[in-house]
């Protein structure tokens, strides 16, 4: 199979199911941002961090491929003529969302309470987490904008929302593990 097809040379691309849309369509922006997020998470996973976090990040990357596949499917063609779903893969489940929540609760229990906002940074790995968190928030904004136009699986929206929280807590936990300096944001006085 060739990597290049030349079918997108005029600025359109095909959704799963064959529907062609402009490459700037919000659906493409949505799942393209999820793909960007997945790459940033791979960058975090490639750092020297606790293997338990790496395992969780691999699971998250798998789930993000699912989110992307769901978003890449034309909702009008999601069900085949025989009544079966076009996507024959496990969808985002409540268990996936609960897993993120449990991971956050475990990490948060080992951290000092947050008393201020913190400035992103302190260690390169922590900075990668904050970048991924911001990309995740953008993916969520685009997915909710898409949902205003065409339906998006509600568990995908919840998962993206919870994932950005997870990435924030992971950044704090990695700061703690790496003994990085967390700089509190204290607004300057006028």
PDB file of C-alpha atoms in Angstrom:
ATOM      1  CA  UNK A   1       0.000   0.000   0.000  1.00  0.00           C
ATOM      2  CA  UNK A   2       1.387   3.403  -0.963  1.00  0.00           C
ATOM      3  CA  UNK A   3       1.570   6.149   1.654  1.00  0.00           C
ATOM      4  CA  UNK A   4       0.563   8.812  -0.837  1.00  0.00           C
ATOM      5  CA  UNK A   5      -2.726   8.554  -2.716  1.00  0.00           C
ATOM      6  CA  UNK A   6      -2.888  11.989  -4.366  1.00  0.00           C
ATOM      7  CA  UNK A   7      -6.633  12.083  -3.565  1.00  0.00           C
ATOM      8  CA  UNK A   8      -6.117  15.062  -1.253  1.00  0.00           C
ATOM      9  CA  UNK A   9      -4.100  17.181  -3.647  1.00  0.00           C
ATOM     10  CA  UNK A  10      -6.996  19.587  -4.165  1.00  0.00           C
ATOM     11  CA  UNK A  11      -7.637  20.199  -0.477  1.00  0.00           C
ATOM     12  CA  UNK A  12     -10.170  17.560   0.464  1.00  0.00           C
ATOM     13  CA  UNK A  13      -9.904  14.322   2.402  1.00  0.00           C
ATOM     14  CA  UNK A  14     -12.116  11.313   3.042  1.00  0.00           C
ATOM     15  CA  UNK A  15     -13.746  10.469   6.335  1.00  0.00           C
ATOM     16  CA  UNK A  16     -14.141   6.844   7.384  1.00  0.00           C
ATOM     17  CA  UNK A  17     -17.127   5.843   5.270  1.00  0.00           C
ATOM     18  CA  UNK A  18     -16.024   7.741   2.169  1.00  0.00           C
ATOM     19  CA  UNK A  19     -17.532  11.191   2.693  1.00  0.00           C
ATOM     20  CA  UNK A  20     -15.154  13.850   1.336  1.00  0.00           C
ATOM     21  CA  UNK A  21     -14.718  17.081   3.260  1.00  0.00           C
ATOM     22  CA  UNK A  22     -12.300  20.035   3.029  1.00  0.00           C
ATOM     23  CA  UNK A  23      -9.076  19.476   4.945  1.00  0.00           C
ATOM     24  CA  UNK A  24      -9.913  22.521   7.059  1.00  0.00           C
ATOM     25  CA  UNK A  25     -13.295  21.057   8.142  1.00  0.00           C
ATOM     26  CA  UNK A  26     -13.760  21.209  11.909  1.00  0.00           C
ATOM     27  CA  UNK A  27     -14.024  17.407  12.014  1.00  0.00           C
ATOM     28  CA  UNK A  28     -10.523  17.160  10.487  1.00  0.00           C
ATOM     29  CA  UNK A  29      -9.226  19.860  12.849  1.00  0.00           C
ATOM     30  CA  UNK A  30     -10.727  17.907  15.767  1.00  0.00           C
ATOM     31  CA  UNK A  31      -9.218  14.524  15.102  1.00  0.00           C
ATOM     32  CA  UNK A  32      -6.008  16.106  13.799  1.00  0.00           C
ATOM     33  CA  UNK A  33      -5.586  17.829  17.154  1.00  0.00           C
ATOM     34  CA  UNK A  34      -6.242  14.523  18.928  1.00  0.00           C
ATOM     35  CA  UNK A  35      -3.453  13.048  16.795  1.00  0.00           C
ATOM     36  CA  UNK A  36      -1.167  15.951  17.756  1.00  0.00           C
ATOM     37  CA  UNK A  37      -2.026  15.315  21.414  1.00  0.00           C
ATOM     38  CA  UNK A  38      -1.192  11.636  20.993  1.00  0.00           C
ATOM     39  CA  UNK A  39       2.255  12.585  19.662  1.00  0.00           C
ATOM     40  CA  UNK A  40       2.897  14.868  22.639  1.00  0.00           C
ATOM     41  CA  UNK A  41       1.900  12.067  24.994  1.00  0.00           C
ATOM     42  CA  UNK A  42       4.387   9.805  23.199  1.00  0.00           C
ATOM     43  CA  UNK A  43       7.039  12.408  23.956  1.00  0.00           C
ATOM     44  CA  UNK A  44       6.172  12.297  27.667  1.00  0.00           C
ATOM     45  CA  UNK A  45       6.181   8.491  27.606  1.00  0.00           C
ATOM     46  CA  UNK A  46       9.681   8.504  26.075  1.00  0.00           C
ATOM     47  CA  UNK A  47      11.096  10.381  29.084  1.00  0.00           C
ATOM     48  CA  UNK A  48      12.796   8.687  32.016  1.00  0.00           C
ATOM     49  CA  UNK A  49       9.709   8.361  34.209  1.00  0.00           C
ATOM     50  CA  UNK A  50       8.107   5.706  36.364  1.00  0.00           C
ATOM     51  CA  UNK A  51       7.180   2.709  34.157  1.00  0.00           C
ATOM     52  CA  UNK A  52       3.714   2.761  35.746  1.00  0.00           C
ATOM     53  CA  UNK A  53       3.123   6.200  34.193  1.00  0.00           C
ATOM     54  CA  UNK A  54       4.479   4.933  30.878  1.00  0.00           C
ATOM     55  CA  UNK A  55       1.992   2.047  30.928  1.00  0.00           C
ATOM     56  CA  UNK A  56      -0.864   4.439  31.641  1.00  0.00           C
ATOM     57  CA  UNK A  57       0.293   6.720  28.826  1.00  0.00           C
ATOM     58  CA  UNK A  58       0.349   3.790  26.375  1.00  0.00           C
ATOM     59  CA  UNK A  59      -3.245   3.010  27.366  1.00  0.00           C
ATOM     60  CA  UNK A  60      -4.167   6.677  26.882  1.00  0.00           C
ATOM     61  CA  UNK A  61      -2.546   6.675  23.439  1.00  0.00           C
ATOM     62  CA  UNK A  62      -4.624   3.622  22.505  1.00  0.00           C
ATOM     63  CA  UNK A  63      -7.793   5.372  23.690  1.00  0.00           C
ATOM     64  CA  UNK A  64      -6.866   8.506  21.729  1.00  0.00           C
ATOM     65  CA  UNK A  65      -6.612   6.436  18.556  1.00  0.00           C
ATOM     66  CA  UNK A  66     -10.168   5.335  19.303  1.00  0.00           C
ATOM     67  CA  UNK A  67     -11.297   8.938  19.857  1.00  0.00           C
ATOM     68  CA  UNK A  68      -9.684   9.879  16.546  1.00  0.00           C
ATOM     69  CA  UNK A  69     -11.342   6.983  14.710  1.00  0.00           C
ATOM     70  CA  UNK A  70     -14.743   7.941  16.116  1.00  0.00           C
ATOM     71  CA  UNK A  71     -14.248  11.559  15.060  1.00  0.00           C
ATOM     72  CA  UNK A  72     -13.011  10.482  11.620  1.00  0.00           C
ATOM     73  CA  UNK A  73     -16.262   8.626  10.974  1.00  0.00           C
ATOM     74  CA  UNK A  74     -19.122  10.422   9.257  1.00  0.00           C
ATOM     75  CA  UNK A  75     -22.021  10.115  11.759  1.00  0.00           C
ATOM     76  CA  UNK A  76     -24.421   9.557   8.860  1.00  0.00           C
ATOM     77  CA  UNK A  77     -22.363   6.531   7.772  1.00  0.00           C
ATOM     78  CA  UNK A  78     -21.518   5.158  11.227  1.00  0.00           C
ATOM     79  CA  UNK A  79     -24.083   2.370  10.839  1.00  0.00           C
ATOM     80  CA  UNK A  80     -23.766   0.025   7.855  1.00  0.00           C
ATOM     81  CA  UNK A  81     -26.754  -1.152   5.803  1.00  0.00           C
ATOM     82  CA  UNK A  82     -26.663  -4.464   7.672  1.00  0.00           C
ATOM     83  CA  UNK A  83     -27.160  -2.567  10.970  1.00  0.00           C
ATOM     84  CA  UNK A  84     -23.633  -3.117  12.275  1.00  0.00           C
ATOM     85  CA  UNK A  85     -21.360  -0.294  13.322  1.00  0.00           C
ATOM     86  CA  UNK A  86     -18.752   0.758  10.777  1.00  0.00           C
ATOM     87  CA  UNK A  87     -16.157   1.000  13.571  1.00  0.00           C
ATOM     88  CA  UNK A  88     -15.654  -2.488  14.910  1.00  0.00           C
ATOM     89  CA  UNK A  89     -13.518  -1.425  17.887  1.00  0.00           C
ATOM     90  CA  UNK A  90     -14.191  -0.900  21.603  1.00  0.00           C
ATOM     91  CA  UNK A  91     -15.504   2.627  22.143  1.00  0.00           C
ATOM     92  CA  UNK A  92     -14.530   4.991  24.943  1.00  0.00           C
ATOM     93  CA  UNK A  93     -16.216   3.616  28.031  1.00  0.00           C
ATOM     94  CA  UNK A  94     -17.049   4.856  31.500  1.00  0.00           C
ATOM     95  CA  UNK A  95     -14.277   2.508  32.694  1.00  0.00           C
ATOM     96  CA  UNK A  96     -11.749   4.467  30.588  1.00  0.00           C
ATOM     97  CA  UNK A  97     -12.893   7.695  32.235  1.00  0.00           C
ATOM     98  CA  UNK A  98     -12.880   6.109  35.701  1.00  0.00           C
ATOM     99  CA  UNK A  99      -9.344   4.855  35.145  1.00  0.00           C
ATOM    100  CA  UNK A 100      -8.134   8.423  34.564  1.00  0.00           C
ATOM    101  CA  UNK A 101      -9.965   9.583  37.687  1.00  0.00           C
ATOM    102  CA  UNK A 102      -8.444   6.797  39.788  1.00  0.00           C
ATOM    103  CA  UNK A 103      -4.958   7.538  38.455  1.00  0.00           C
ATOM    104  CA  UNK A 104      -5.431  11.208  39.367  1.00  0.00           C
ATOM    105  CA  UNK A 105      -6.690  10.341  42.865  1.00  0.00           C
ATOM    106  CA  UNK A 106      -3.657   8.102  43.465  1.00  0.00           C
ATOM    107  CA  UNK A 107      -1.168  10.744  42.300  1.00  0.00           C
ATOM    108  CA  UNK A 108      -2.952  13.570  44.092  1.00  0.00           C
ATOM    109  CA  UNK A 109      -2.881  11.674  47.407  1.00  0.00           C
ATOM    110  CA  UNK A 110       0.940  11.762  47.300  1.00  0.00           C
ATOM    111  CA  UNK A 111       1.149  15.501  46.555  1.00  0.00           C
ATOM    112  CA  UNK A 112       1.091  18.515  48.831  1.00  0.00           C
ATOM    113  CA  UNK A 113      -2.182  20.434  48.546  1.00  0.00           C
ATOM    114  CA  UNK A 114      -2.319  23.071  45.850  1.00  0.00           C
ATOM    115  CA  UNK A 115      -2.542  26.575  47.284  1.00  0.00           C
ATOM    116  CA  UNK A 116      -1.771  28.586  44.128  1.00  0.00           C
ATOM    117  CA  UNK A 117      -1.684  28.205  40.393  1.00  0.00           C
ATOM    118  CA  UNK A 118       1.740  27.037  39.258  1.00  0.00           C
ATOM    119  CA  UNK A 119       3.743  28.297  36.313  1.00  0.00           C
ATOM    120  CA  UNK A 120       4.311  25.586  33.696  1.00  0.00           C
ATOM    121  CA  UNK A 121       7.902  24.359  33.721  1.00  0.00           C
ATOM    122  CA  UNK A 122      10.549  23.401  36.214  1.00  0.00           C
ATOM    123  CA  UNK A 123      11.791  20.372  34.290  1.00  0.00           C
ATOM    124  CA  UNK A 124      11.660  19.421  30.613  1.00  0.00           C
ATOM    125  CA  UNK A 125       9.429  16.396  31.259  1.00  0.00           C
ATOM    126  CA  UNK A 126       7.022  18.526  33.290  1.00  0.00           C
ATOM    127  CA  UNK A 127       6.944  21.087  30.484  1.00  0.00           C
ATOM    128  CA  UNK A 128       6.024  18.330  28.009  1.00  0.00           C
ATOM    129  CA  UNK A 129       3.055  17.473  30.261  1.00  0.00           C
ATOM    130  CA  UNK A 130       1.888  21.079  30.292  1.00  0.00           C
ATOM    131  CA  UNK A 131       2.164  21.334  26.508  1.00  0.00           C
ATOM    132  CA  UNK A 132       0.150  18.114  26.145  1.00  0.00           C
ATOM    133  CA  UNK A 133      -2.433  19.494  28.600  1.00  0.00           C
ATOM    134  CA  UNK A 134      -2.842  22.633  26.480  1.00  0.00           C
ATOM    135  CA  UNK A 135      -3.154  20.623  23.260  1.00  0.00           C
ATOM    136  CA  UNK A 136      -5.719  18.419  25.009  1.00  0.00           C
ATOM    137  CA  UNK A 137      -7.741  21.495  25.963  1.00  0.00           C
ATOM    138  CA  UNK A 138      -7.630  22.651  22.326  1.00  0.00           C
ATOM    139  CA  UNK A 139      -8.768  19.193  21.180  1.00  0.00           C
ATOM    140  CA  UNK A 140     -11.638  19.422  23.646  1.00  0.00           C
ATOM    141  CA  UNK A 141     -12.623  22.907  22.443  1.00  0.00           C
ATOM    142  CA  UNK A 142     -12.642  21.729  18.829  1.00  0.00           C
ATOM    143  CA  UNK A 143     -14.566  18.552  19.701  1.00  0.00           C
ATOM    144  CA  UNK A 144     -17.246  20.531  21.525  1.00  0.00           C
ATOM    145  CA  UNK A 145     -17.485  22.965  18.604  1.00  0.00           C
ATOM    146  CA  UNK A 146     -17.879  19.982  16.266  1.00  0.00           C
ATOM    147  CA  UNK A 147     -20.540  18.574  18.598  1.00  0.00           C
ATOM    148  CA  UNK A 148     -22.545  21.780  18.110  1.00  0.00           C
ATOM    149  CA  UNK A 149     -22.653  20.976  14.369  1.00  0.00           C
ATOM    150  CA  UNK A 150     -22.633  17.165  14.250  1.00  0.00           C
ATOM    151  CA  UNK A 151     -22.887  14.698  17.124  1.00  0.00           C
ATOM    152  CA  UNK A 152     -19.734  13.505  18.880  1.00  0.00           C
ATOM    153  CA  UNK A 153     -19.828  10.522  21.217  1.00  0.00           C
ATOM    154  CA  UNK A 154     -20.352  12.051  24.685  1.00  0.00           C
ATOM    155  CA  UNK A 155     -17.781   9.714  26.276  1.00  0.00           C
ATOM    156  CA  UNK A 156     -15.151  11.105  23.885  1.00  0.00           C
ATOM    157  CA  UNK A 157     -15.909  14.624  25.103  1.00  0.00           C
ATOM    158  CA  UNK A 158     -15.781  13.533  28.747  1.00  0.00           C
ATOM    159  CA  UNK A 159     -12.555  11.599  28.143  1.00  0.00           C
ATOM    160  CA  UNK A 160     -10.801  14.624  26.643  1.00  0.00           C
ATOM    161  CA  UNK A 161     -11.962  16.785  29.544  1.00  0.00           C
ATOM    162  CA  UNK A 162     -10.728  14.280  32.119  1.00  0.00           C
ATOM    163  CA  UNK A 163      -7.474  13.711  30.225  1.00  0.00           C
ATOM    164  CA  UNK A 164      -6.495  17.374  30.443  1.00  0.00           C
ATOM    165  CA  UNK A 165      -7.000  17.164  34.211  1.00  0.00           C
ATOM    166  CA  UNK A 166      -4.933  13.973  34.312  1.00  0.00           C
ATOM    167  CA  UNK A 167      -2.086  15.675  32.430  1.00  0.00           C
ATOM    168  CA  UNK A 168      -2.106  18.546  34.925  1.00  0.00           C
ATOM    169  CA  UNK A 169      -1.922  16.163  37.891  1.00  0.00           C
ATOM    170  CA  UNK A 170       0.770  14.127  36.118  1.00  0.00           C
ATOM    171  CA  UNK A 171       2.793  17.330  35.628  1.00  0.00           C
ATOM    172  CA  UNK A 172       2.547  18.055  39.354  1.00  0.00           C
ATOM    173  CA  UNK A 173       3.424  14.457  40.276  1.00  0.00           C
ATOM    174  CA  UNK A 174       6.419  14.438  37.955  1.00  0.00           C
ATOM    175  CA  UNK A 175       7.552  17.758  39.451  1.00  0.00           C
ATOM    176  CA  UNK A 176       7.382  16.071  42.843  1.00  0.00           C
ATOM    177  CA  UNK A 177       9.101  12.859  41.686  1.00  0.00           C
ATOM    178  CA  UNK A 178      11.849  14.749  39.852  1.00  0.00           C
ATOM    179  CA  UNK A 179      12.255  17.223  42.719  1.00  0.00           C
ATOM    180  CA  UNK A 180      11.650  20.044  40.274  1.00  0.00           C
ATOM    181  CA  UNK A 181      10.897  23.504  41.536  1.00  0.00           C
ATOM    182  CA  UNK A 182       7.192  24.328  41.283  1.00  0.00           C
ATOM    183  CA  UNK A 183       6.915  28.085  40.932  1.00  0.00           C
ATOM    184  CA  UNK A 184       3.694  29.459  42.348  1.00  0.00           C
ATOM    185  CA  UNK A 185       1.938  32.139  40.377  1.00  0.00           C
ATOM    186  CA  UNK A 186       1.456  35.081  42.672  1.00  0.00           C
ATOM    187  CA  UNK A 187       0.107  38.061  40.731  1.00  0.00           C
ATOM    188  CA  UNK A 188       2.204  41.196  40.922  1.00  0.00           C
ATOM    189  CA  UNK A 189       0.709  43.983  42.967  1.00  0.00           C
ATOM    190  CA  UNK A 190      -0.189  47.224  41.208  1.00  0.00           C
TER     191      UNK A 190
END
